[in-house]
Every structure is written in C-alpha cells, then in structure tokens.
PDB file of C-alpha atoms in Angstrom:
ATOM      1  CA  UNK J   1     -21.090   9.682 -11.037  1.00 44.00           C
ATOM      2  CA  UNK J   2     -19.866  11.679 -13.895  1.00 46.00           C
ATOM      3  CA  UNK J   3     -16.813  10.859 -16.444  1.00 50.00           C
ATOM      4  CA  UNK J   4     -14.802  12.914 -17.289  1.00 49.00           C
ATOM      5  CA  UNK J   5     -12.368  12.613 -19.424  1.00 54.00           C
ATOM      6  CA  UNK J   6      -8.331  14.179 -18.332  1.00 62.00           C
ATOM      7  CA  UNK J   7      -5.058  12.970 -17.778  1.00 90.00           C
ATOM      8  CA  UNK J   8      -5.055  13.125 -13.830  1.00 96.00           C
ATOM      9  CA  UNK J   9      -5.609  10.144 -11.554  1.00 97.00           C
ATOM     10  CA  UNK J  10      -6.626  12.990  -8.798  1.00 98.00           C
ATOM     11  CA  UNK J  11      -8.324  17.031  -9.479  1.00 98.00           C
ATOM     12  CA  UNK J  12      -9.578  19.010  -7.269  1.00 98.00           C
ATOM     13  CA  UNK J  13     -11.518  21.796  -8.233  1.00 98.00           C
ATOM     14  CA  UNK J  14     -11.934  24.724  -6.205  1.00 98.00           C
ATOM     15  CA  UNK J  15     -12.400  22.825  -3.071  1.00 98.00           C
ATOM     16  CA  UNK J  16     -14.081  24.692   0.064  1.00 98.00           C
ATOM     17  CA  UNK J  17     -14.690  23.988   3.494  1.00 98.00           C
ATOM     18  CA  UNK J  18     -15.857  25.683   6.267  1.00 98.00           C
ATOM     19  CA  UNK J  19     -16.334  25.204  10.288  1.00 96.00           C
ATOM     20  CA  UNK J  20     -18.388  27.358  11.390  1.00 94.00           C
ATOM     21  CA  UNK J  21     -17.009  31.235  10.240  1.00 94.00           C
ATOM     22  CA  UNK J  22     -13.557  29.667  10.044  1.00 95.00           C
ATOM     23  CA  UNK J  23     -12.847  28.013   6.057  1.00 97.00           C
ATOM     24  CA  UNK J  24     -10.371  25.495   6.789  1.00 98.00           C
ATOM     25  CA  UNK J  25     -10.077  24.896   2.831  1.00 98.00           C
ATOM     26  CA  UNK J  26     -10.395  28.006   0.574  1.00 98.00           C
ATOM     27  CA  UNK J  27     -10.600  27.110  -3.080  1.00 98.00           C
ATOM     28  CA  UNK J  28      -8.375  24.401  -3.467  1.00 98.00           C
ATOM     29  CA  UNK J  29      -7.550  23.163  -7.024  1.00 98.00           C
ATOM     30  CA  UNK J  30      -4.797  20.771  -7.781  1.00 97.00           C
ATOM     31  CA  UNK J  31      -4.092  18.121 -10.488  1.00 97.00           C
ATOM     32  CA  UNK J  32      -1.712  15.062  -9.935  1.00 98.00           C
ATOM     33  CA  UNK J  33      -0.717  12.851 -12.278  1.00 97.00           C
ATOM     34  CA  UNK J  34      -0.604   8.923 -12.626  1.00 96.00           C
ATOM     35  CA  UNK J  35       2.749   7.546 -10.723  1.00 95.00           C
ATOM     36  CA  UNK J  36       3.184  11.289  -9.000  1.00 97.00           C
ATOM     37  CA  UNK J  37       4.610  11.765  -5.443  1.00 98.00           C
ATOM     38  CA  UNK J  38       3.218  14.919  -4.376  1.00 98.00           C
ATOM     39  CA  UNK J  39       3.198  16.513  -0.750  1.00 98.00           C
ATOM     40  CA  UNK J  40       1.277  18.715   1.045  1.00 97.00           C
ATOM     41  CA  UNK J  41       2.916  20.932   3.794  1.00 94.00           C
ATOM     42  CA  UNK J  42       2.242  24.087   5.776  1.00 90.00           C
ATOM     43  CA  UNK J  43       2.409  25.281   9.111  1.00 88.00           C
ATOM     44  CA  UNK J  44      -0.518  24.373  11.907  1.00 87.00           C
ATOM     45  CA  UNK J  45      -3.966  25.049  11.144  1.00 89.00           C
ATOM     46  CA  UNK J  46      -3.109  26.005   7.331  1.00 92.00           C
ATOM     47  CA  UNK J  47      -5.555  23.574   6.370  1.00 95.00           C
ATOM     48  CA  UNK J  48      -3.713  20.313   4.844  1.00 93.00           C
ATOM     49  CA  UNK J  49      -5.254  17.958   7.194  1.00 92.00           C
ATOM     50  CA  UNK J  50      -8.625  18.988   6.346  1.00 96.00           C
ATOM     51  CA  UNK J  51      -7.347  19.011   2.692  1.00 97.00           C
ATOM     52  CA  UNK J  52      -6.951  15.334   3.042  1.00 94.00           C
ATOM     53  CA  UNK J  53      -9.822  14.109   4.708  1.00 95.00           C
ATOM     54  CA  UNK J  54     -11.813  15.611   1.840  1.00 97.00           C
ATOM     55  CA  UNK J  55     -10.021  13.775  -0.498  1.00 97.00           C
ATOM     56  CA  UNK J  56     -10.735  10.789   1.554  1.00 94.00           C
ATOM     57  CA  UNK J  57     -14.343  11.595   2.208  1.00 95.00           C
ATOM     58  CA  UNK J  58     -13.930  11.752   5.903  1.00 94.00           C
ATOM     59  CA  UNK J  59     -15.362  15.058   5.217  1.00 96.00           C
ATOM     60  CA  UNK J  60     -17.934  16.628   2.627  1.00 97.00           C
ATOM     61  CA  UNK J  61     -17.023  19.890   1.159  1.00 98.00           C
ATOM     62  CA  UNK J  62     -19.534  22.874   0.895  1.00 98.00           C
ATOM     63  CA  UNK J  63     -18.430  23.259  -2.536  1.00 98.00           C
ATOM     64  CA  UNK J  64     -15.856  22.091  -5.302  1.00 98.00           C
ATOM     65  CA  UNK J  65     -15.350  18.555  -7.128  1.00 98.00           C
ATOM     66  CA  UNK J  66     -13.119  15.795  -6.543  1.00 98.00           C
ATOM     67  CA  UNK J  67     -12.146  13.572  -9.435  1.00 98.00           C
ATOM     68  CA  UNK J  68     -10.528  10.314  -9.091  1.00 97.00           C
ATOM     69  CA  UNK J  69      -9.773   8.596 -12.416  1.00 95.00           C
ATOM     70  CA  UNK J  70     -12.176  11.135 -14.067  1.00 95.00           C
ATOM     71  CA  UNK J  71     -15.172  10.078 -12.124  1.00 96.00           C
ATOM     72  CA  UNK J  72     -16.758  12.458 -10.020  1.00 98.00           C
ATOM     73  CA  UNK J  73     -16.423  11.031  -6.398  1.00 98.00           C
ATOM     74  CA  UNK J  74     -17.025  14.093  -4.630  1.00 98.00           C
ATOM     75  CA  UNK J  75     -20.502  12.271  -2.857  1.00 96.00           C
ATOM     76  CA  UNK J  76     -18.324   9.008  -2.932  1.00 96.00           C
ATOM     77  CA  UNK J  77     -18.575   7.819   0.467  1.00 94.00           C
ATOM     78  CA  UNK J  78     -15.371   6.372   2.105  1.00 92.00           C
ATOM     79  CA  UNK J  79     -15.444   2.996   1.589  1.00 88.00           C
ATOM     80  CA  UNK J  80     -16.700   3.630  -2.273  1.00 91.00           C
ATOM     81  CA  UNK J  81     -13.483   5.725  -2.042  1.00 93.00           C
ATOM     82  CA  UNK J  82     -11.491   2.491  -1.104  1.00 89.00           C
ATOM     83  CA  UNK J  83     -13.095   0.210  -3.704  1.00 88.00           C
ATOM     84  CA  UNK J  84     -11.861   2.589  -6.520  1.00 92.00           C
ATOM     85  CA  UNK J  85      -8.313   2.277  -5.457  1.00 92.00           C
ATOM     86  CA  UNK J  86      -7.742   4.806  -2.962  1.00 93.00           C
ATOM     87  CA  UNK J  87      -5.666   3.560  -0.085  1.00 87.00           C
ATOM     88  CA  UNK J  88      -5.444   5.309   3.203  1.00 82.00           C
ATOM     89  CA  UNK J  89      -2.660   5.366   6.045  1.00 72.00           C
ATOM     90  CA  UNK J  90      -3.471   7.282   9.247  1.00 58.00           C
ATOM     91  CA  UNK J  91      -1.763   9.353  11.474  1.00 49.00           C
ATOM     92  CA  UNK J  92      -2.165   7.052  13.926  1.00 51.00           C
ATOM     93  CA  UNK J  93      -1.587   3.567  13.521  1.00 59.00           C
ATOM     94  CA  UNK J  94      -4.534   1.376  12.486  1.00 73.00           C
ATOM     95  CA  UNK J  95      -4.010  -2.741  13.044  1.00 86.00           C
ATOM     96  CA  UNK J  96      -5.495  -5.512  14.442  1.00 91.00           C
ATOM     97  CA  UNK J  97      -3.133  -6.239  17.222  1.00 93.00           C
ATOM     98  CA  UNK J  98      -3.985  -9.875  18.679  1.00 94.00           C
ATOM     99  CA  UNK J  99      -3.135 -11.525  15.465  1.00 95.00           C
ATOM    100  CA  UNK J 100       0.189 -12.360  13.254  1.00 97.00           C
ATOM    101  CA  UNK J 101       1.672  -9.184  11.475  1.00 97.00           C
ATOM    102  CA  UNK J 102       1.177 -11.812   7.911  1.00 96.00           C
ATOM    103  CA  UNK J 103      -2.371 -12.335   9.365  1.00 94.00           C
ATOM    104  CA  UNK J 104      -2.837  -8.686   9.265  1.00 94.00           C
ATOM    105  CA  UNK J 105      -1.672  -7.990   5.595  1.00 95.00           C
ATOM    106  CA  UNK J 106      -3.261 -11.446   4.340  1.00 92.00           C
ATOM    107  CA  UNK J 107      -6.841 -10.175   5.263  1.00 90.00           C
ATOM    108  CA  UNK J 108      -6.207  -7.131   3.253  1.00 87.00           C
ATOM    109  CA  UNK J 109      -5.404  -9.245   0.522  1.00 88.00           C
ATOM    110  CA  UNK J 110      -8.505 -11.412   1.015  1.00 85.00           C
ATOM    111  CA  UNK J 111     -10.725  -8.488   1.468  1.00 81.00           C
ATOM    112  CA  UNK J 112      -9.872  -6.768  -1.571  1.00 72.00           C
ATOM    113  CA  UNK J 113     -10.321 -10.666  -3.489  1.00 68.00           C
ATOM    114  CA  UNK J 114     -13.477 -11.773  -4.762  1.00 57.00           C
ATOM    115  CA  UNK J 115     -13.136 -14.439  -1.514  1.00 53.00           C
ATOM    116  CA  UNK J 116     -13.373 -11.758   1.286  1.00 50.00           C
ATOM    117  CA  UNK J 117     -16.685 -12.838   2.352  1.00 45.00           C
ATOM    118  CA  UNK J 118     -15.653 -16.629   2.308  1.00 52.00           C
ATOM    119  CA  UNK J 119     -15.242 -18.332   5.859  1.00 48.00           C
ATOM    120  CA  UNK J 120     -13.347 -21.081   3.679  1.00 52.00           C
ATOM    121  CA  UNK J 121     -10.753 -20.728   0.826  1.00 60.00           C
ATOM    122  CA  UNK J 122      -9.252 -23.578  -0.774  1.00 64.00           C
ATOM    123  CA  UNK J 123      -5.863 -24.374  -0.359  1.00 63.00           C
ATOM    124  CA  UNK J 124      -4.396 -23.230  -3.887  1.00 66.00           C
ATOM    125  CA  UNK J 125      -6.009 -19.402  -3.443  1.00 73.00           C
ATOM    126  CA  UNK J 126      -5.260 -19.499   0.245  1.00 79.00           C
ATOM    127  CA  UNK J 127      -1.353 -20.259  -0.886  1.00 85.00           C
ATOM    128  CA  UNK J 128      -1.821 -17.032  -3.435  1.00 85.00           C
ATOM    129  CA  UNK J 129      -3.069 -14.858  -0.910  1.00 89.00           C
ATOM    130  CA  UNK J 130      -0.351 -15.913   1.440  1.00 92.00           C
ATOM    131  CA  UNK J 131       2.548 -15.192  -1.100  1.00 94.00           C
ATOM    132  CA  UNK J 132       1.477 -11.782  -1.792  1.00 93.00           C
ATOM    133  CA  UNK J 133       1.105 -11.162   1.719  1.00 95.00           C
ATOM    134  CA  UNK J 134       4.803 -12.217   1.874  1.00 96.00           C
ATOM    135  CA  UNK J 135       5.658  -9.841  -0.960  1.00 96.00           C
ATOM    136  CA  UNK J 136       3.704  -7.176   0.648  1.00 96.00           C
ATOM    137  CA  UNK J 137       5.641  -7.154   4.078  1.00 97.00           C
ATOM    138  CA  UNK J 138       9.227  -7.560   2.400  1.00 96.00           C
ATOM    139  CA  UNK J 139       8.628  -4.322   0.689  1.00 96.00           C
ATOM    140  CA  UNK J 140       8.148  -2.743   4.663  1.00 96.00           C
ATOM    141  CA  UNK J 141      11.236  -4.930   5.470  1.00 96.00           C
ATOM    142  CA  UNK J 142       9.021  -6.798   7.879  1.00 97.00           C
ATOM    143  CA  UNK J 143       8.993 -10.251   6.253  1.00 96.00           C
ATOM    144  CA  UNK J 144      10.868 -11.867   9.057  1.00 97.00           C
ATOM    145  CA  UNK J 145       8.674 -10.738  11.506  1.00 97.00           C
ATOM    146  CA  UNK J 146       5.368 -11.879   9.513  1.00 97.00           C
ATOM    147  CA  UNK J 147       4.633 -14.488  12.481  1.00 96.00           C
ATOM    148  CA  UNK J 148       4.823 -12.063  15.498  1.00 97.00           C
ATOM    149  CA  UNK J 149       2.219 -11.014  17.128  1.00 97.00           C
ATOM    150  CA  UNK J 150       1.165  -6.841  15.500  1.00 96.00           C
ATOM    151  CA  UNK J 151       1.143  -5.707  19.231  1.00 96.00           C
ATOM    152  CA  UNK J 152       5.007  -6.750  19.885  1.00 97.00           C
ATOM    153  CA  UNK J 153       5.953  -4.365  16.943  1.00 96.00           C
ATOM    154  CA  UNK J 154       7.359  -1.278  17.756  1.00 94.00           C
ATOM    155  CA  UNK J 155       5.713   1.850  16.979  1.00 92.00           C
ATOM    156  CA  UNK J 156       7.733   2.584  13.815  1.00 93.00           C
ATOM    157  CA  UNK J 157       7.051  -1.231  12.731  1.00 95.00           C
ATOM    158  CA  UNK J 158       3.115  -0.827  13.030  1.00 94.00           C
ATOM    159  CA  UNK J 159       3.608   1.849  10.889  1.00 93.00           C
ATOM    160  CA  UNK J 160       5.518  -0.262   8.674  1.00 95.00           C
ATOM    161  CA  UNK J 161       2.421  -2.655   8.540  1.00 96.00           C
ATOM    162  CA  UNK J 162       0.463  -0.062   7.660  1.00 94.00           C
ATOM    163  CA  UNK J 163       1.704   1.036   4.911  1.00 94.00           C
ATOM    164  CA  UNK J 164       1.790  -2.660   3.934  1.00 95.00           C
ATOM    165  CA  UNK J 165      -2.153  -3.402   4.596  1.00 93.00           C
ATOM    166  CA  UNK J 166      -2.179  -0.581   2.261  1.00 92.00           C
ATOM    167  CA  UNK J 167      -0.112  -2.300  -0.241  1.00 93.00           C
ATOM    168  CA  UNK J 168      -2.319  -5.428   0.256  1.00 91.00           C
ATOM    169  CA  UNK J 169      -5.524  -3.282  -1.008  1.00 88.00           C
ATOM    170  CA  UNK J 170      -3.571  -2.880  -4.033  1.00 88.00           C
ATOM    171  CA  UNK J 171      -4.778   0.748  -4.279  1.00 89.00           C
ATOM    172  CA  UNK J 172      -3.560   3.096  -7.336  1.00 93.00           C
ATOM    173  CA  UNK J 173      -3.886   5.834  -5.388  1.00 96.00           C
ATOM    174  CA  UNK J 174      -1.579   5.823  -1.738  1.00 95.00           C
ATOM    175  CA  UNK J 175      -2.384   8.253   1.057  1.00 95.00           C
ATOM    176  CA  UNK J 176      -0.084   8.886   3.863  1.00 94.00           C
ATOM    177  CA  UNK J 177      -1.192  10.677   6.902  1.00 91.00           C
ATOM    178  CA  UNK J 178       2.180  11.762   8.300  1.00 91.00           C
ATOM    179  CA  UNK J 179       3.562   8.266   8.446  1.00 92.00           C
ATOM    180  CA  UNK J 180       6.185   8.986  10.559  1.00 92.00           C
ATOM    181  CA  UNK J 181       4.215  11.002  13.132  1.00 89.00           C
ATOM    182  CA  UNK J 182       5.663   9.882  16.796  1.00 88.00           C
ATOM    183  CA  UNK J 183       9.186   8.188  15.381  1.00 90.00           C
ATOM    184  CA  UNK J 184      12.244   9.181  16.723  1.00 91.00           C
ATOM    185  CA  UNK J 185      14.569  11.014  14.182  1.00 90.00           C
ATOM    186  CA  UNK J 186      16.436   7.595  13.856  1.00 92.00           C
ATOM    187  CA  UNK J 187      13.419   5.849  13.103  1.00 93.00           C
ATOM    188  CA  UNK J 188      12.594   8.106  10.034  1.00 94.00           C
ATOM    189  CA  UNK J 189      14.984   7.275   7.535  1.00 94.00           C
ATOM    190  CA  UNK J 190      13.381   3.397   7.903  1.00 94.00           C
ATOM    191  CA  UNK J 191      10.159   4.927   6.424  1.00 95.00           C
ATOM    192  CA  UNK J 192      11.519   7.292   3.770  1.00 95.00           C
ATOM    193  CA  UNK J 193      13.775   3.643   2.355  1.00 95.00           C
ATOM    194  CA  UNK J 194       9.939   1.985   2.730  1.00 96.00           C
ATOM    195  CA  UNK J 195       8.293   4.698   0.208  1.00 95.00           C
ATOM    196  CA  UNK J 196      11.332   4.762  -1.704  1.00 94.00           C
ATOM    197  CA  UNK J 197      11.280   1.221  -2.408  1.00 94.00           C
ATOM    198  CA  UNK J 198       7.532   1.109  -2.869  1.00 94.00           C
ATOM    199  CA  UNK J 199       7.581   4.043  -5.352  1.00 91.00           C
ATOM    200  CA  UNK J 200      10.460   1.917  -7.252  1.00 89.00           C
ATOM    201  CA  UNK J 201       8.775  -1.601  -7.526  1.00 92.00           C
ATOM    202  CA  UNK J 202       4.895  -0.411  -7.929  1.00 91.00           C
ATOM    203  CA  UNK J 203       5.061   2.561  -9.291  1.00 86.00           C
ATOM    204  CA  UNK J 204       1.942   3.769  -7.288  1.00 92.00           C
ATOM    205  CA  UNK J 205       0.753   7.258  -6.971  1.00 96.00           C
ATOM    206  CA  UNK J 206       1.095   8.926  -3.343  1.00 96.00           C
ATOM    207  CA  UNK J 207      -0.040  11.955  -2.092  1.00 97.00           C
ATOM    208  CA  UNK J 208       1.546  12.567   1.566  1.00 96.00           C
ATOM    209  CA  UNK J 209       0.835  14.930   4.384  1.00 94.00           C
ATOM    210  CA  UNK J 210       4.238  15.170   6.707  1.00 91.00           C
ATOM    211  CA  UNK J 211       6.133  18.234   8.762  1.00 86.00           C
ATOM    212  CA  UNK J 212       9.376  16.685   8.358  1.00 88.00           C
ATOM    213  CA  UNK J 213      10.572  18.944   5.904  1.00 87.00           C
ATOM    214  CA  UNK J 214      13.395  17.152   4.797  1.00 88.00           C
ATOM    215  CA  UNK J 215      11.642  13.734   4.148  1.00 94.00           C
ATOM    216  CA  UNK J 216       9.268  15.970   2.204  1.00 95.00           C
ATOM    217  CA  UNK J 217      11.637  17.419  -0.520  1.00 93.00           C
ATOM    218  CA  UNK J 218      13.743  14.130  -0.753  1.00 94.00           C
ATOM    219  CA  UNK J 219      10.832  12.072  -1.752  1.00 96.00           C
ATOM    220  CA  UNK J 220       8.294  14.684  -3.640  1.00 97.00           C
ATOM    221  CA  UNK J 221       8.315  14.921  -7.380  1.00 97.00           C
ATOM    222  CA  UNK J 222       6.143  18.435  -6.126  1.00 98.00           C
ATOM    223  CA  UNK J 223       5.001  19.785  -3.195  1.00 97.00           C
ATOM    224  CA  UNK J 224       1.816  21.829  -2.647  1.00 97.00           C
ATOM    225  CA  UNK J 225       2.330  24.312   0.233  1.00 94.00           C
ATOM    226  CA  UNK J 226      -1.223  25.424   2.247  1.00 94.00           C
ATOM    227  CA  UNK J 227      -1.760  28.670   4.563  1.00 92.00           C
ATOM    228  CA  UNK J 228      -4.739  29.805   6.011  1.00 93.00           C
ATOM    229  CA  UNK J 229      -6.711  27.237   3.994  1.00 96.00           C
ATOM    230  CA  UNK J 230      -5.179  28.590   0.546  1.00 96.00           C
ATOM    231  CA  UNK J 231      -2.982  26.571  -2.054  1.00 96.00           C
ATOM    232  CA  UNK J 232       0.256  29.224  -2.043  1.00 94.00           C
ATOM    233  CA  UNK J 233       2.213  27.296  -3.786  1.00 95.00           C
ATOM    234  CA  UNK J 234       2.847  24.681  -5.760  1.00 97.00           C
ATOM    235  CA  UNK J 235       6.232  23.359  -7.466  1.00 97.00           C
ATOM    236  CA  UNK J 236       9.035  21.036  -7.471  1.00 97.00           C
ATOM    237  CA  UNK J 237      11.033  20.677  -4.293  1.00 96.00           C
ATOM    238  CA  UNK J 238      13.718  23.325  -5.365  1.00 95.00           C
ATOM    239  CA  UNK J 239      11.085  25.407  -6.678  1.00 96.00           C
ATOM    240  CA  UNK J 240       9.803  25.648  -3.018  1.00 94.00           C
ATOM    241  CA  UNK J 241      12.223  26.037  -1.294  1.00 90.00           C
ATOM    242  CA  UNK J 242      13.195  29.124  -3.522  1.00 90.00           C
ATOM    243  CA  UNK J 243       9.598  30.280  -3.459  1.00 91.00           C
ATOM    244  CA  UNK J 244       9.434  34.119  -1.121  1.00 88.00           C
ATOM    245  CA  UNK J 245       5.813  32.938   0.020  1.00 85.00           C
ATOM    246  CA  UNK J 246       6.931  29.757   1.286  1.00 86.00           C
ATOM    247  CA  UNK J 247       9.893  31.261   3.148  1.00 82.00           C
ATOM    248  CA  UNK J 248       7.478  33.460   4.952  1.00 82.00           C
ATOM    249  CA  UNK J 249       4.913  30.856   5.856  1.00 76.00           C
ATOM    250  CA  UNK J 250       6.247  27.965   6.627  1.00 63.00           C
ATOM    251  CA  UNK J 251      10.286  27.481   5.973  1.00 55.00           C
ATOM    252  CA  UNK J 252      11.169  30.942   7.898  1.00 55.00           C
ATOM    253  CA  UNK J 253      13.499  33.491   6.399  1.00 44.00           C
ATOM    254  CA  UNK J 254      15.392  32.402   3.205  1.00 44.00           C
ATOM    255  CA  UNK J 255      19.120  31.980   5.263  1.00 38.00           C
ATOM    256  CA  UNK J 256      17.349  29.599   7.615  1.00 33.00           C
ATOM    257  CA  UNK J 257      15.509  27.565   5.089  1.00 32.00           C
TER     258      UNK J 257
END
C-alpha cells in the first residue's frame, strides 16, 4: 500500500459504487481530520450506509481511493482495516452473550495485545488487561455491571458494551453504525453522554451514521449530508441546517427544520 503524505486520518477520493444500474455511491470525496466528529445523514436509500461499509471494507468500490493515515487501504481487507486502528460498531448489536460484560471487553483488550493468541497469561499482564477493561466499561457507565452476564443487559446496555469492545481495540479511528438504532427516545440521551464522554477523555476520531437528527448536530464538529448516492453537503451543524439543499432533502422545508 501506498503513502501518502496529508493531514487527514480518513480521504476519500471520488468514491463509486454501483448495484447493478443503481450507484449507491456517486463520487464521494471527503477529508476528516485527526480528533474530528463528523456525521453522515440523509434520507433512505441516499447512500450513507453503503458509504460506510466501504470505508469499512465490507464492500469494494468500482472506483475511488480510501486513505487511512495516508496509506492506501482501499484493497485493505476488513480485518487489515481493524489492525490499523479502525474500530467498528454495528447497527445491530455484536457480543458474546454467555459470558461476563468485563469478560467481553477484557478479550478485546487481549486480542488487540501481543498475548491474544496465549491460552495462559501471567498474573501481572492478566491484572493490566483487567484494569483497562475496568476503565473501558466506566467510560459506557457500565462498570458496576462488569460481572453480569452480556445477555441480562438491556438493549441500550449491549450497545453500551459495544461501544466499549470498541474502546478496548484502542482504535484511532471510531465507527458508529447508528448506535442508538432500536432505543427508546429516553434511552438516547444515555448514548449521546457515552460519546460525549469518550470524545472528552480519548480524544478519538468518530465518524457516525444516525437519523436522529438532533443527536447528530449536538455531537458533530460537521456533518456530511448524502442523496441519491451524492455528497450535497458538507458543513458545520449550523451550516446545515441553514443549507437550501439540505432543507429539501432531508430536514423538510426551512420553518419545519
């Protein structure tokens, strides 16, 4: 893979793919920045999804580059994704559920550590792994539930421990697949405190998909808005929701918005 050199943890550069006759993703290009919280929104079938699972590799564009810390990764496979310090949360939630919620995060730890393919781990790197397992689940606010069994959690709790075996991978790059998709509207604001603190004490960079509009321009630093496959816009939170495009495509007329 290719250096090259640039101030962006994450390009894309003209990124294009097609199903078929229908091109989900129509010459995307977009630059974020180290320690960035950008969004990506747009109504149904404008193509974010898509978007995102060709960051992640889940799918191979027909054309374009991806750049992740100025290497070229657009052949990267998935897992080569993860190793570079992408981190990945679903849409739907992604645990082992017939062991401890700790036990969960800890193997994250382990598996990014050079012990992950160690059936035994002595007691002093064990105790490591352990703490920052501990410090990984008070971040979700779910250390006092770190010996509970994943599949008691509720569903806004697995997502929780998601977003903390994502933590555990210690990845530069966070990437949320709506992470409150299924949560009750008193659920949310749990999350949105979760990313705020995480954004506060590890400064990572996060790129999030979500509908919930609201969530979206509290937490975004910018927010790229997608229709019909096409990057329409891109801006600051105020700048979208002032943008006529925008209004028309996704946020409805400007008195509603």
């Amino acid at each position: 893979m290719s250096e090259k050199q640039q101030p962006y943890i994450l390009q894309t550069v003209d990124l294009t793919k097609s199903f078929g006759r229908q091109t989900a993703v129509n010459m995307v290009s977009l630059n974020i920045l180290p320690g960035e919280f950008v969004s990506i929104i747009g109504p149904n079938g404008a193509g974010k999804t898509t978007f995102f699972n060709l960051i992640t590799g889940a799918f191979k564009p027909d054309s374009g580059i991806i750049y992740f810390k100025g290497r070229d990764i657009t052949k990267a496979k998935e897992f080569n994704r993860v190793q570079m310090g992408m981190a990945r949360c679903f849409q739907i939630t992604n645990v082992f559920p017939h062991i401890s919620v700790l036990e969960n995060v800890r193997l994250a730890v382990q598996a990014k550590s050079k012990h992950k393919y160690r059936l035994f781990i002595n007691a002093d790197k064990l105790k490591e792994l352990t703490e920052y397992a501990h410090y990984c689940l008070e971040i979700v606010q779910l250390k006092n539930m770190a010996y509970q069994m994943a599949i008691s959690l509720t569903h806004a709790d697995q997502r929780k421990l998601e977003i903390a075996i994502q933590l555990a991978s210690q990845g530069e790059l966070m990437l949320l697949d709506e992470p409150t998709a299924g949560m009750s509207a008193e659920e949310v604001p749990a999350i949105v405190e979760v990313i705020k603190d995480i954004r506060k004490k590890e400064q990572k960079t996060i790129v999030m998909v979500e509908h919930k509009l609201n969530m979206v321009l509290s937490l975004s630093d910018h927010i790229a808005v997608m229709n019909y496959g096409m990057l329409i816009a891109y801006g600051s939170p105020r700048e979208i929701k002032e943008n006529q495009d925008v209004q028309s495509a996704y946020l409805g007329r400007k008195g509603d918005a």
